[in-house]
Amino acid sequence: MNPGHRHPDAPGAQPVRSDVERNRGRILAAARTVFGRDGLGASMASVARETGVGIATVFRHFPTKEELVAAVFSDRMDAYADAVATALEDPDPWHGFAGYIEAACAMQAADNGFADVLTMTFPTARAMEERRNEAYEGMVELIGRAKDTGRLREDFDPSDLVLLHMANLGVVNACGDAAPDAWRRVVALMIQSFEAPARAPLPSPPEHDALYKAMLRTAPAGRTAQKPDQNR
């Protein structure tokens, strides 16, 4: 035994562990504020300033920006997946489908950071991506049910949901505080355009890999890209 080594359970070691946890909590709280206000384009330095610590401290807790994003938005991704589960429980699939779109777009409007998250992909943030995939599979099922009722146009494609979130993000960012509820009108217009009967056929949806690359390109740097599941 090293007589100069303090055992981790010794009384003097507890404040060190508590301080580490306290710093982590402060960083997460600051990141929620910064990303929620400025979106994921905000820098790690901005998070450090908001926390009141050096940037080295932020990187000790979260070596990459993607890890910080995943930690900050894990609860919101859970809420997003729950919104899909709630939609699936609706006895009227079309009503559930429309309700999900309104709920998800409202989440984007309420948090600039999460507005970005729904238009990006984070290959190394496995837990968050698993929840996203779970929500996606639920939406594929809901889309099929809504089509079976005859209320959702037959040429609606699951990739249209990604395009919808990208469009909503653009409206939210462009209007800001000047017209904070403008997104509601855009979403209503989109929902009405999804409803059958369709007035004209739609152009082909983007290829899966092309859309994935678009989502990957806009995500924070600092991770290795992985090939998506082709069944996604």
Coordinates of C-alpha atoms in Angstrom, one line a residue:
M1 CA 0.0 0.0 0.0
N2 CA 1.2 3.5 -0.8
P3 CA 1.1 5.5 2.5
G4 CA 0.8 8.7 0.5
H5 CA -2.2 7.5 -1.5
R6 CA -5.7 8.5 -0.3
H7 CA -8.2 5.8 -0.5
P8 CA -11.2 6.8 -2.7
D9 CA -13.6 6.1 0.2
A10 CA -11.6 8.2 2.7
P11 CA -13.5 11.3 3.9
G12 CA -11.0 13.7 2.2
A13 CA -11.8 12.2 -1.2
Q14 CA -15.5 12.9 -1.2
P15 CA -15.3 16.7 -1.9
V16 CA -13.1 15.9 -5.0
R17 CA -15.8 13.6 -6.4
S18 CA -18.5 16.0 -5.5
D19 CA -16.7 18.8 -7.1
V20 CA -16.4 16.9 -10.3
E21 CA -20.0 16.0 -10.4
R22 CA -21.0 19.6 -9.6
N23 CA -18.9 20.9 -12.5
R24 CA -20.5 18.3 -14.8
G25 CA -23.9 19.5 -13.8
R26 CA -23.0 23.1 -14.3
I27 CA -21.6 22.4 -17.7
L28 CA -24.8 20.6 -18.7
A29 CA -27.0 23.4 -17.4
A30 CA -25.0 26.0 -19.2
A31 CA -25.0 23.9 -22.5
R32 CA -28.8 23.6 -22.3
T33 CA -29.0 27.4 -22.1
V34 CA -26.5 28.1 -24.8
F35 CA -27.7 25.4 -27.3
G36 CA -31.4 26.3 -26.5
R37 CA -30.7 29.9 -27.3
D38 CA -28.1 29.7 -30.1
G39 CA -28.6 26.2 -31.6
L40 CA -25.8 23.7 -32.1
G41 CA -23.7 26.1 -34.0
A42 CA -22.7 27.5 -30.6
S43 CA -19.1 26.8 -29.7
M44 CA -17.7 24.8 -26.7
A45 CA -16.0 28.1 -25.7
S46 CA -19.5 29.6 -25.4
V47 CA -20.5 26.8 -23.1
A48 CA -17.4 27.3 -21.0
R49 CA -18.1 31.0 -20.7
E50 CA -21.7 30.4 -19.7
T51 CA -20.5 27.8 -17.1
G52 CA -17.8 30.1 -15.7
V53 CA -15.0 27.5 -16.2
G54 CA -12.0 27.1 -18.6
I55 CA -12.6 25.3 -21.8
A56 CA -10.2 22.6 -20.7
T57 CA -12.6 21.7 -17.9
V58 CA -15.5 21.3 -20.4
F59 CA -13.3 19.0 -22.6
R60 CA -12.3 16.9 -19.6
H61 CA -16.0 16.1 -19.0
F62 CA -17.0 16.0 -22.7
P63 CA -14.1 15.3 -25.0
T64 CA -16.2 16.0 -28.1
K65 CA -19.1 18.4 -28.8
E66 CA -21.2 15.4 -29.9
E67 CA -20.9 13.8 -26.5
L68 CA -22.0 17.1 -24.9
V69 CA -25.0 17.3 -27.3
A70 CA -26.0 13.8 -26.5
A71 CA -25.9 14.4 -22.8
V72 CA -27.9 17.6 -23.0
F73 CA -30.6 16.3 -25.3
S74 CA -31.1 12.7 -24.2
D75 CA -34.2 13.7 -22.2
R76 CA -35.6 15.6 -25.2
M77 CA -35.0 12.7 -27.5
D78 CA -36.9 10.6 -25.0
A79 CA -39.8 13.0 -25.1
Y80 CA -39.7 12.9 -28.9
A81 CA -39.9 9.1 -28.9
D82 CA -42.7 9.3 -26.3
A83 CA -44.6 11.6 -28.7
V84 CA -44.5 8.9 -31.4
A85 CA -45.6 6.2 -28.8
T86 CA -48.6 8.5 -27.9
A87 CA -49.5 8.9 -31.6
L88 CA -49.5 5.1 -32.0
E89 CA -51.9 4.8 -29.2
D90 CA -54.4 7.1 -30.8
P91 CA -57.4 5.0 -32.2
D92 CA -57.5 7.4 -35.2
P93 CA -54.1 7.0 -37.0
W94 CA -54.5 10.2 -39.0
H95 CA -55.3 12.2 -35.9
G96 CA -52.3 10.5 -34.2
F97 CA -50.1 11.3 -37.2
A98 CA -51.1 15.0 -37.3
G99 CA -50.8 15.3 -33.5
Y100 CA -47.2 13.9 -33.6
I101 CA -46.2 16.4 -36.3
E102 CA -47.6 19.3 -34.3
A103 CA -45.9 18.0 -31.1
A104 CA -42.5 17.4 -32.7
C105 CA -42.5 20.8 -34.4
A106 CA -43.5 22.5 -31.2
M107 CA -40.4 20.9 -29.6
Q108 CA -38.3 22.4 -32.3
A109 CA -39.9 25.9 -31.8
A110 CA -39.3 25.8 -28.1
D111 CA -35.6 24.9 -28.2
N112 CA -33.2 26.0 -31.0
G113 CA -30.8 23.2 -30.0
F114 CA -33.3 20.5 -30.3
A115 CA -34.6 22.0 -33.6
D116 CA -31.1 21.3 -34.9
V117 CA -30.9 17.8 -33.4
L118 CA -34.0 16.6 -35.4
T119 CA -32.2 17.6 -38.6
M120 CA -28.9 16.0 -37.8
T121 CA -27.5 12.5 -37.1
F122 CA -24.9 11.6 -34.4
P123 CA -23.4 8.2 -35.2
T124 CA -21.3 7.9 -32.0
A125 CA -24.1 9.0 -29.7
R126 CA -25.5 5.5 -29.6
A127 CA -28.1 5.8 -26.9
M128 CA -29.6 8.9 -28.5
E129 CA -29.5 7.4 -32.0
E130 CA -31.2 4.2 -30.7
R131 CA -34.1 6.3 -29.4
R132 CA -34.3 8.2 -32.7
N133 CA -34.4 4.9 -34.5
E134 CA -37.1 3.6 -32.2
A135 CA -39.1 6.7 -32.9
Y136 CA -38.5 6.3 -36.6
E137 CA -39.7 2.7 -36.7
G138 CA -42.8 3.8 -34.8
M139 CA -43.5 6.5 -37.3
V140 CA -43.1 4.1 -40.2
E141 CA -45.8 1.9 -38.6
L142 CA -48.0 5.0 -38.0
I143 CA -47.6 6.2 -41.6
G144 CA -48.8 2.8 -42.8
R145 CA -51.8 2.9 -40.5
A146 CA -52.7 6.4 -41.6
K147 CA -52.5 5.4 -45.3
D148 CA -54.7 2.4 -44.6
T149 CA -57.4 4.8 -43.4
G150 CA -57.3 6.6 -46.7
R151 CA -56.5 9.9 -45.0
L152 CA -52.7 10.1 -45.7
R153 CA -51.7 10.4 -49.3
E154 CA -50.2 7.2 -50.7
D155 CA -47.0 8.8 -52.0
F156 CA -46.0 10.2 -48.6
D157 CA -42.6 8.9 -47.7
P158 CA -41.0 8.6 -44.2
S159 CA -38.1 10.9 -45.5
D160 CA -40.7 13.6 -45.8
L161 CA -40.6 13.9 -42.0
V162 CA -37.0 14.8 -42.1
L163 CA -37.7 17.4 -44.8
L164 CA -40.5 18.8 -42.7
H165 CA -38.2 19.2 -39.7
M166 CA -35.7 20.9 -41.9
A167 CA -38.3 23.3 -43.3
N168 CA -39.7 24.0 -39.8
L169 CA -36.1 24.7 -38.6
G170 CA -35.7 27.3 -41.3
V171 CA -38.9 29.0 -40.4
V172 CA -38.1 29.0 -36.7
N173 CA -34.7 30.5 -37.3
A174 CA -35.8 33.0 -39.9
C175 CA -38.8 34.4 -37.8
G176 CA -37.2 34.2 -34.4
D177 CA -38.8 36.5 -31.8
A178 CA -40.3 38.7 -34.5
A179 CA -43.0 36.1 -35.4
P180 CA -42.5 33.2 -32.9
D181 CA -45.7 31.4 -33.9
A182 CA -45.2 31.5 -37.7
W183 CA -44.2 27.9 -37.6
R184 CA -47.7 26.8 -36.6
R185 CA -49.1 28.1 -39.9
V186 CA -46.4 26.4 -41.9
V187 CA -47.0 23.1 -40.1
A188 CA -50.8 23.4 -40.7
L189 CA -50.2 23.9 -44.4
M190 CA -47.9 20.9 -44.5
I191 CA -50.3 18.6 -42.7
Q192 CA -53.1 19.7 -45.1
S193 CA -50.8 18.9 -48.0
F194 CA -50.2 15.4 -46.7
E195 CA -53.9 14.6 -46.5
A196 CA -55.6 12.5 -49.3
P197 CA -56.9 12.9 -51.9
A198 CA -53.7 14.2 -53.4
R199 CA -54.1 16.9 -56.0
A200 CA -51.0 15.9 -57.9
P201 CA -48.2 13.4 -57.6
L202 CA -45.0 14.4 -55.7
P203 CA -41.5 14.4 -57.1
S204 CA -39.4 11.4 -55.9
P205 CA -38.1 11.5 -52.4
P206 CA -34.4 12.0 -51.8
E207 CA -32.2 8.8 -51.7
H208 CA -31.7 7.5 -48.3
D209 CA -27.9 7.9 -48.4
A210 CA -28.2 11.4 -49.8
L211 CA -30.5 12.5 -47.0
Y212 CA -28.2 10.8 -44.4
K213 CA -25.2 12.7 -45.8
A214 CA -27.2 16.0 -45.5
M215 CA -28.0 15.2 -41.8
L216 CA -24.4 14.2 -41.2
R217 CA -22.9 17.3 -42.8
T218 CA -24.8 19.7 -40.5
A219 CA -24.0 17.8 -37.3
P220 CA -21.2 18.9 -34.9
A221 CA -17.7 17.9 -35.8
G222 CA -15.6 15.5 -33.8
R223 CA -16.8 12.0 -34.6
T224 CA -16.3 9.2 -37.2
A225 CA -19.1 8.7 -39.6
Q226 CA -20.7 5.3 -39.8
K227 CA -22.8 3.8 -42.5
P228 CA -26.5 4.0 -41.6
D229 CA -28.8 1.0 -41.3
Q230 CA -30.2 0.6 -44.8
N231 CA -33.5 -0.5 -43.3
R232 CA -33.8 2.7 -41.4

